[in-house]
Rosetta silent file (secondary structure, phi, psi, omega in degrees, C-alpha in Angstrom):
SEQUENCE: MVRCPKCATEVDVDEDEVEEGEILACPECETEMEVVQIHPVKVNAISEDDDDDEEEEDEESDDEDDLEDDDDEEEDDKEDV
SCORE:     score description
SCORE:     0.000 S_00000001
   1 L     0.000  129.252  175.360   30.669   -1.948   13.605 S_00000001
   2 E  -124.801  163.793  177.191   29.354   -3.093   10.219 S_00000001
   3 E  -108.472  141.102  176.189   31.029   -3.561    6.854 S_00000001
   4 L   -63.787  130.332 -179.967   29.910   -1.842    3.683 S_00000001
   5 L   -66.217  -20.360 -178.349   28.349   -4.467    1.401 S_00000001
   6 L   -90.279  -49.439 -172.687   30.049   -2.897   -1.657 S_00000001
   7 L  -115.280   -2.981  177.139   33.628   -2.120   -0.565 S_00000001
   8 L    68.104   15.147  175.103   33.900   -3.946    2.811 S_00000001
   9 L   -69.442  138.308  176.131   35.010   -0.784    4.631 S_00000001
  10 E   -72.965  129.693  179.416   34.222   -0.882    8.337 S_00000001
  11 E  -114.301  122.802 -178.013   31.522    1.634    9.211 S_00000001
  12 L   -76.279  109.943 -179.033   31.300    2.675   12.862 S_00000001
  13 L  -129.558  125.516  177.593   27.652    2.288   13.846 S_00000001
  14 L   -92.897  117.730 -175.571   26.377    2.359   17.421 S_00000001
  15 L   -62.168  -18.769  176.945   23.353    0.077   17.690 S_00000001
  16 L   -81.733  -12.609 -175.734   21.895    2.359   20.370 S_00000001
  17 L  -111.036   -0.018  178.254   21.972    5.334   18.007 S_00000001
  18 L  -116.048  158.365  177.576   20.433    3.879   14.829 S_00000001
  19 L  -120.980  151.956  175.923   16.909    2.822   14.001 S_00000001
  20 L   -60.566  133.286 -178.481   15.666    0.098   11.705 S_00000001
  21 L    94.792  -10.466  179.714   15.025    1.593    8.277 S_00000001
  22 L   -68.445  145.673 -179.951   17.588    4.371    8.748 S_00000001
  23 E  -102.324  127.576  177.105   19.769    5.143    5.726 S_00000001
  24 E  -116.442  159.901  176.760   23.544    5.332    6.212 S_00000001
  25 E  -122.465  136.536  176.899   26.271    6.209    3.732 S_00000001
  26 L   -69.217  129.699 -179.236   29.633    4.491    3.461 S_00000001
  27 L   -69.572  -19.514 -176.930   32.379    7.045    4.101 S_00000001
  28 L   -89.650  -54.972 -174.440   34.634    5.341    1.547 S_00000001
  29 L  -108.818   -2.501  177.781   32.472    4.556   -1.516 S_00000001
  30 L    65.526   18.171  174.852   29.341    6.571   -0.588 S_00000001
  31 L   -66.392  134.601  176.374   27.072    3.542   -1.051 S_00000001
  32 E   -84.271  137.819 -178.621   23.755    4.065    0.714 S_00000001
  33 E  -129.552  140.526  176.803   22.832    1.320    3.163 S_00000001
  34 E  -102.888  133.193  176.478   19.576    0.659    4.961 S_00000001
  35 E   -74.230  117.031 -178.402   19.653   -0.602    8.546 S_00000001
  36 E  -105.256  -12.614  178.436   17.605   -3.811    8.449 S_00000001
  37 E  -153.580  145.986 -175.485   18.372   -5.051   11.962 S_00000001
  38 L  -102.239  -42.799 -175.964   19.527   -3.321   15.131 S_00000001
  39 L  -118.759   96.443   -6.064   20.786   -6.006   17.559 S_00000001
  40 L   -76.596  163.235 -178.811   23.304   -6.742   16.059 S_00000001
  41 L   -69.068  128.437  173.864   23.299   -4.020   13.415 S_00000001
  42 E  -130.604  143.498 -178.831   22.906   -5.364    9.891 S_00000001
  43 E  -129.717  155.131  172.193   22.668   -3.317    6.702 S_00000001
  44 E  -122.701  139.393  176.709   21.719   -3.889    3.073 S_00000001
  45 E   -69.153  140.962  174.667   23.065   -1.824    0.214 S_00000001
  46 L   -98.602  113.220 -177.686   20.480    0.277   -1.556 S_00000001
  47 L   -83.970  154.077  178.465   21.146   -0.093   -5.245 S_00000001
  48 H   -66.913  -25.551  178.878   20.425    2.679   -7.735 S_00000001
  49 H   -62.555  -35.825  178.805   18.358    0.155   -9.722 S_00000001
  50 H   -60.473  -41.840  179.381   15.803    0.050   -6.889 S_00000001
  51 H   -64.250  -40.580  179.772   15.269    3.796   -7.236 S_00000001
  52 H   -63.008  -41.125 -179.890   14.839    3.471  -11.007 S_00000001
  53 H   -61.828  -42.055 -179.855   12.198    0.751  -10.568 S_00000001
  54 H   -64.420  -40.581  179.744   10.193    2.941   -8.206 S_00000001
  55 H   -64.585  -40.574  179.165   10.316    5.855  -10.634 S_00000001
  56 H   -63.298  -40.318  179.008    9.144    3.631  -13.495 S_00000001
  57 H   -63.326  -41.231  178.687    6.215    2.387  -11.400 S_00000001
  58 H   -62.126  -42.795 -179.804    5.241    5.977  -10.609 S_00000001
  59 H   -64.136  -40.137  179.997    5.355    6.894  -14.307 S_00000001
  60 H   -63.767  -42.100 -179.472    3.221    3.871  -15.230 S_00000001
  61 H   -67.145  -34.464  175.898    0.555    4.792  -12.681 S_00000001
  62 H   -63.809  -41.216  178.729    0.545    8.361  -14.021 S_00000001
  63 H   -61.957  -40.385  179.443    0.004    7.000  -17.546 S_00000001
  64 H   -63.901  -40.423  178.256   -2.940    4.928  -16.332 S_00000001
  65 H   -61.869  -40.874  179.263   -4.473    8.024  -14.740 S_00000001
  66 H   -61.521  -41.016 -179.439   -4.090    9.880  -18.043 S_00000001
  67 H   -64.604  -40.758  178.904   -5.907    7.079  -19.867 S_00000001
  68 H   -64.047  -40.106  178.607   -8.769    7.194  -17.384 S_00000001
  69 H   -62.637  -40.859  178.543   -9.038   10.954  -17.839 S_00000001
  70 H   -61.667  -41.116  179.563   -9.184   10.512  -21.630 S_00000001
  71 H   -62.742  -41.205  179.417  -12.015    8.002  -21.254 S_00000001
  72 H   -62.358  -41.257 -179.989  -13.960   10.461  -19.097 S_00000001
  73 H   -64.630  -39.766  179.476  -13.531   13.189  -21.708 S_00000001
  74 H   -64.190  -39.944  178.715  -14.804   10.896  -24.473 S_00000001
  75 H   -64.682  -40.182  178.307  -17.903   10.061  -22.425 S_00000001
  76 H   -62.610  -40.580  179.227  -18.531   13.774  -21.862 S_00000001
  77 H   -63.192  -39.855  179.476  -18.263   14.404  -25.617 S_00000001
  78 H   -64.697  -37.445 -179.322  -20.829   11.681  -26.335 S_00000001
  79 H   -68.950  -30.828 -178.585  -23.281   13.208  -23.883 S_00000001
  80 H   -69.642  -23.831 -174.186  -22.967   16.608  -25.542 S_00000001
  81 L   -76.903    0.000    0.000  -24.097   15.199  -28.913 S_00000001
């Protein structure tokens, strides 16, 4: 049995049936929790901010790829002249 980090509701979790890294949802507040330890079971809340940070990082890397592509095109244009 673990408690939701957000609302403190008891969540029935059998340590023999979960794996480290598994995502659970609180039945009361629907907060997503990641299992970080199995014996005894411990969970951490997954905040929505974490997801936003990952998306921003993905967008930044895409922008960098676009810049590299632009540089390649400019070099090709110079060779054509």
